[in-house]
Amino acid sequence: GEKAFIEGCRELAQGRYTAALPHFETATHLTDGAFAAGFLYLKQERPDKAIPLLEQAARDYRQLGRFFNKYGLTLTLHLPITEEAEAHVGPTLRGALLTLVEAYQMVECWDAAYQRLQRLRKLEPGNAVILLSMVELLWLANRGNEETCRHIVKLTRDTGNDSYVHSALRLYKARALNGLNMHGAARG
């Protein structure tokens, strides 16, 4: 188990995600191995394989990072949140839940994704990446209906323009305002 985990880490360090996956598959009894394998399955657009492993990692979140720390390794992965933005995630509860949200979105399990986002918002209420993920999910799941547009405008009302994530939030706000036929406000 641990040997396979270390080999998976070596492959990841070289940027060989496909070669890393079989090693992590062998180490899924380790929470860190389950997280890494789940993430890599998501990268391969195989959410059916990713979801159970990421659920396992989220369930056992107190063990996340244990083996990375044991071997002095740092893992930071790039997770696309929207077409405009990505998050940097690692073997943490936040990382597992954000990755799960993306996996559930791939299979259009909107309620499951939304539940994970609500949990994340409770953990990190001011996190702009989590808010962006929620706004995108609401937009995709409800196809911009009027109620959704009002909710998105409310969620993004105090959004500044401090980063590319904030800019993406403002883009969704503008889409929502357009959906409410408030075209002047959308341009502002």
C-alpha positions as a Markdown table, in Angstrom:
| # | Residue | x | y | z |
|---|---|---|---|---|
| 1 | Gly | 0.0 | 0.0 | 0.0 |
| 2 | Glu | 2.5 | 2.6 | 1.1 |
| 3 | Lys | 5.0 | 1.5 | -1.6 |
| 4 | Ala | 2.4 | 1.9 | -4.3 |
| 5 | Phe | 1.4 | 5.3 | -2.8 |
| 6 | Ile | 5.1 | 6.5 | -3.0 |
| 7 | Glu | 5.4 | 5.2 | -6.6 |
| 8 | Gly | 2.2 | 7.1 | -7.5 |
| 9 | Cys | 3.7 | 10.3 | -5.9 |
| 10 | Arg | 6.9 | 9.8 | -8.0 |
| 11 | Glu | 4.9 | 9.6 | -11.2 |
| 12 | Leu | 2.8 | 12.7 | -10.2 |
| 13 | Ala | 6.0 | 14.6 | -9.5 |
| 14 | Gln | 7.1 | 13.9 | -13.1 |
| 15 | Gly | 3.7 | 15.0 | -14.4 |
| 16 | Arg | 2.8 | 11.5 | -15.5 |
| 17 | Tyr | -0.8 | 11.3 | -14.3 |
| 18 | Thr | -1.7 | 8.3 | -16.3 |
| 19 | Ala | 1.2 | 6.3 | -15.0 |
| 20 | Ala | 0.4 | 7.5 | -11.4 |
| 21 | Leu | -3.1 | 6.2 | -11.4 |
| 22 | Pro | -2.5 | 2.4 | -11.2 |
| 23 | His | -0.2 | 3.0 | -8.2 |
| 24 | Phe | -2.8 | 5.1 | -6.4 |
| 25 | Glu | -5.5 | 2.5 | -7.3 |
| 26 | Thr | -3.5 | 0.0 | -5.4 |
| 27 | Ala | -3.4 | 2.4 | -2.4 |
| 28 | Thr | -7.0 | 3.4 | -2.2 |
| 29 | His | -7.3 | 1.9 | 1.3 |
| 30 | Leu | -5.1 | 4.9 | 2.3 |
| 31 | Thr | -7.3 | 8.0 | 2.4 |
| 32 | Asp | -4.5 | 9.9 | 0.5 |
| 33 | Gly | -4.4 | 7.2 | -2.1 |
| 34 | Ala | -8.2 | 7.4 | -2.5 |
| 35 | Phe | -8.1 | 11.2 | -2.9 |
| 36 | Ala | -5.3 | 11.0 | -5.5 |
| 37 | Ala | -6.9 | 8.2 | -7.5 |
| 38 | Gly | -10.3 | 10.0 | -7.4 |
| 39 | Phe | -8.7 | 13.2 | -8.6 |
| 40 | Leu | -6.9 | 11.4 | -11.4 |
| 41 | Tyr | -10.1 | 9.6 | -12.5 |
| 42 | Leu | -11.8 | 13.0 | -12.7 |
| 43 | Lys | -9.0 | 14.3 | -14.9 |
| 44 | Gln | -9.7 | 11.4 | -17.2 |
| 45 | Glu | -13.4 | 12.4 | -17.2 |
| 46 | Arg | -14.4 | 9.2 | -15.4 |
| 47 | Pro | -16.6 | 10.5 | -12.7 |
| 48 | Asp | -18.2 | 7.1 | -12.1 |
| 49 | Lys | -14.8 | 5.9 | -10.8 |
| 50 | Ala | -13.9 | 9.3 | -9.1 |
| 51 | Ile | -17.0 | 9.8 | -7.0 |
| 52 | Pro | -16.8 | 6.7 | -4.7 |
| 53 | Leu | -13.1 | 7.4 | -4.0 |
| 54 | Leu | -13.6 | 11.1 | -3.3 |
| 55 | Glu | -16.6 | 10.3 | -1.1 |
| 56 | Gln | -14.3 | 7.9 | 0.8 |
| 57 | Ala | -11.7 | 10.6 | 1.2 |
| 58 | Ala | -14.2 | 13.2 | 2.3 |
| 59 | Arg | -15.7 | 10.7 | 4.8 |
| 60 | Asp | -12.2 | 10.0 | 6.3 |
| 61 | Tyr | -11.0 | 13.6 | 5.9 |
| 62 | Arg | -9.2 | 13.6 | 9.3 |
| 63 | Gln | -6.7 | 11.2 | 7.6 |
| 64 | Leu | -6.2 | 13.3 | 4.5 |
| 65 | Gly | -2.6 | 14.5 | 4.1 |
| 66 | Arg | -1.3 | 11.9 | 6.6 |
| 67 | Phe | 0.9 | 10.0 | 4.2 |
| 68 | Phe | 1.9 | 13.1 | 2.2 |
| 69 | Asn | 3.1 | 14.6 | 5.5 |
| 70 | Lys | 4.7 | 11.4 | 6.6 |
| 71 | Tyr | 7.0 | 11.4 | 3.5 |
| 72 | Gly | 7.5 | 15.2 | 3.4 |
| 73 | Leu | 5.5 | 15.6 | 0.2 |
| 74 | Thr | 3.3 | 18.5 | -0.8 |
| 75 | Leu | 0.5 | 17.9 | -3.3 |
| 76 | Thr | -1.2 | 20.8 | -5.1 |
| 77 | Leu | -3.5 | 20.0 | -8.0 |
| 78 | His | -5.2 | 22.3 | -10.5 |
| 79 | Leu | -8.9 | 21.8 | -10.6 |
| 80 | Pro | -11.0 | 23.7 | -13.2 |
| 81 | Ile | -14.0 | 25.2 | -11.5 |
| 82 | Thr | -15.4 | 27.0 | -14.5 |
| 83 | Glu | -14.1 | 27.8 | -17.9 |
| 84 | Glu | -12.8 | 31.0 | -16.5 |
| 85 | Ala | -11.2 | 29.8 | -13.2 |
| 86 | Glu | -9.5 | 27.0 | -11.5 |
| 87 | Ala | -8.8 | 26.1 | -7.9 |
| 88 | His | -5.6 | 24.7 | -6.3 |
| 89 | Val | -6.5 | 21.7 | -4.2 |
| 90 | Gly | -4.7 | 19.3 | -2.0 |
| 91 | Pro | -5.4 | 16.3 | 0.2 |
| 92 | Thr | -7.8 | 18.2 | 2.5 |
| 93 | Leu | -11.5 | 18.2 | 3.1 |
| 94 | Arg | -11.8 | 21.3 | 1.0 |
| 95 | Gly | -9.9 | 19.6 | -1.8 |
| 96 | Ala | -12.0 | 16.4 | -1.7 |
| 97 | Leu | -15.3 | 18.3 | -1.6 |
| 98 | Leu | -14.5 | 20.7 | -4.4 |
| 99 | Thr | -13.3 | 17.8 | -6.5 |
| 100 | Leu | -16.5 | 15.9 | -5.7 |
| 101 | Val | -18.6 | 18.9 | -6.8 |
| 102 | Glu | -16.9 | 18.8 | -10.2 |
| 103 | Ala | -17.4 | 15.1 | -10.5 |
| 104 | Tyr | -21.1 | 15.3 | -9.6 |
| 105 | Gln | -21.5 | 18.2 | -12.1 |
| 106 | Met | -20.1 | 15.9 | -14.8 |
| 107 | Val | -22.9 | 13.5 | -14.3 |
| 108 | Glu | -25.5 | 16.2 | -13.6 |
| 109 | Cys | -26.2 | 15.2 | -10.0 |
| 110 | Trp | -26.9 | 18.8 | -9.1 |
| 111 | Asp | -28.3 | 18.1 | -5.7 |
| 112 | Ala | -25.3 | 16.1 | -4.6 |
| 113 | Ala | -23.0 | 18.8 | -5.9 |
| 114 | Tyr | -25.0 | 21.5 | -4.1 |
| 115 | Gln | -24.9 | 19.6 | -0.8 |
| 116 | Arg | -21.1 | 19.5 | -0.9 |
| 117 | Leu | -21.0 | 23.2 | -1.8 |
| 118 | Gln | -23.2 | 24.0 | 1.2 |
| 119 | Arg | -20.9 | 22.1 | 3.4 |
| 120 | Leu | -17.9 | 24.0 | 2.0 |
| 121 | Arg | -19.7 | 27.4 | 2.4 |
| 122 | Lys | -20.2 | 26.6 | 6.1 |
| 123 | Leu | -16.5 | 25.7 | 6.4 |
| 124 | Glu | -15.2 | 28.7 | 4.4 |
| 125 | Pro | -18.0 | 31.3 | 4.0 |
| 126 | Gly | -15.9 | 34.0 | 2.5 |
| 127 | Asn | -14.1 | 31.8 | 0.0 |
| 128 | Ala | -14.5 | 33.3 | -3.5 |
| 129 | Val | -13.6 | 30.0 | -5.3 |
| 130 | Ile | -16.4 | 28.2 | -3.4 |
| 131 | Leu | -18.9 | 30.9 | -4.2 |
| 132 | Leu | -17.9 | 30.8 | -7.9 |
| 133 | Ser | -18.4 | 27.0 | -7.9 |
| 134 | Met | -21.8 | 27.5 | -6.3 |
| 135 | Val | -22.9 | 30.2 | -8.7 |
| 136 | Glu | -21.8 | 28.2 | -11.7 |
| 137 | Leu | -23.6 | 25.1 | -10.4 |
| 138 | Leu | -26.8 | 27.1 | -9.9 |
| 139 | Trp | -26.5 | 28.6 | -13.4 |
| 140 | Leu | -25.9 | 25.2 | -15.1 |
| 141 | Ala | -28.5 | 23.3 | -13.1 |
| 142 | Asn | -31.3 | 25.7 | -13.6 |
| 143 | Arg | -30.5 | 27.1 | -17.0 |
| 144 | Gly | -30.7 | 30.6 | -15.8 |
| 145 | Asn | -34.4 | 30.7 | -14.8 |
| 146 | Glu | -35.7 | 33.9 | -13.1 |
| 147 | Glu | -35.5 | 32.5 | -9.6 |
| 148 | Thr | -31.9 | 31.4 | -10.1 |
| 149 | Cys | -31.0 | 34.7 | -11.7 |
| 150 | Arg | -32.3 | 36.6 | -8.6 |
| 151 | His | -30.4 | 34.2 | -6.3 |
| 152 | Ile | -27.1 | 34.6 | -8.2 |
| 153 | Val | -27.5 | 38.4 | -8.1 |
| 154 | Lys | -28.0 | 38.2 | -4.4 |
| 155 | Leu | -25.0 | 35.9 | -3.8 |
| 156 | Thr | -22.7 | 38.1 | -5.9 |
| 157 | Arg | -24.0 | 41.6 | -4.8 |
| 158 | Asp | -20.9 | 42.6 | -2.9 |
| 159 | Thr | -18.3 | 41.0 | -5.3 |
| 160 | Gly | -15.4 | 43.2 | -5.9 |
| 161 | Asn | -12.9 | 42.9 | -8.8 |
| 162 | Asp | -9.9 | 41.8 | -6.8 |
| 163 | Ser | -8.9 | 38.7 | -8.8 |
| 164 | Tyr | -9.7 | 36.6 | -11.8 |
| 165 | Val | -12.1 | 34.6 | -9.6 |
| 166 | His | -14.0 | 37.8 | -8.7 |
| 167 | Ser | -14.1 | 38.7 | -12.4 |
| 168 | Ala | -15.7 | 35.3 | -13.1 |
| 169 | Leu | -18.2 | 36.0 | -10.4 |
| 170 | Arg | -19.0 | 39.3 | -11.9 |
| 171 | Leu | -19.5 | 37.6 | -15.3 |
| 172 | Tyr | -22.1 | 35.3 | -13.8 |
| 173 | Lys | -23.8 | 38.3 | -12.1 |
| 174 | Ala | -24.0 | 40.0 | -15.4 |
| 175 | Arg | -25.5 | 36.9 | -17.0 |
| 176 | Ala | -28.0 | 36.8 | -14.2 |
| 177 | Leu | -28.9 | 40.5 | -14.6 |
| 178 | Asn | -29.3 | 39.9 | -18.4 |
| 179 | Gly | -31.6 | 37.0 | -17.5 |
| 180 | Leu | -33.7 | 39.4 | -15.5 |
| 181 | Asn | -33.8 | 41.9 | -18.4 |
| 182 | Met | -31.7 | 44.3 | -16.5 |
| 183 | His | -29.3 | 45.0 | -19.4 |
| 184 | Gly | -28.1 | 48.3 | -18.2 |
| 185 | Ala | -27.1 | 46.9 | -14.8 |
| 186 | Ala | -25.4 | 44.0 | -16.5 |
| 187 | Arg | -23.2 | 46.3 | -18.5 |
| 188 | Gly | -22.2 | 48.2 | -15.3 |
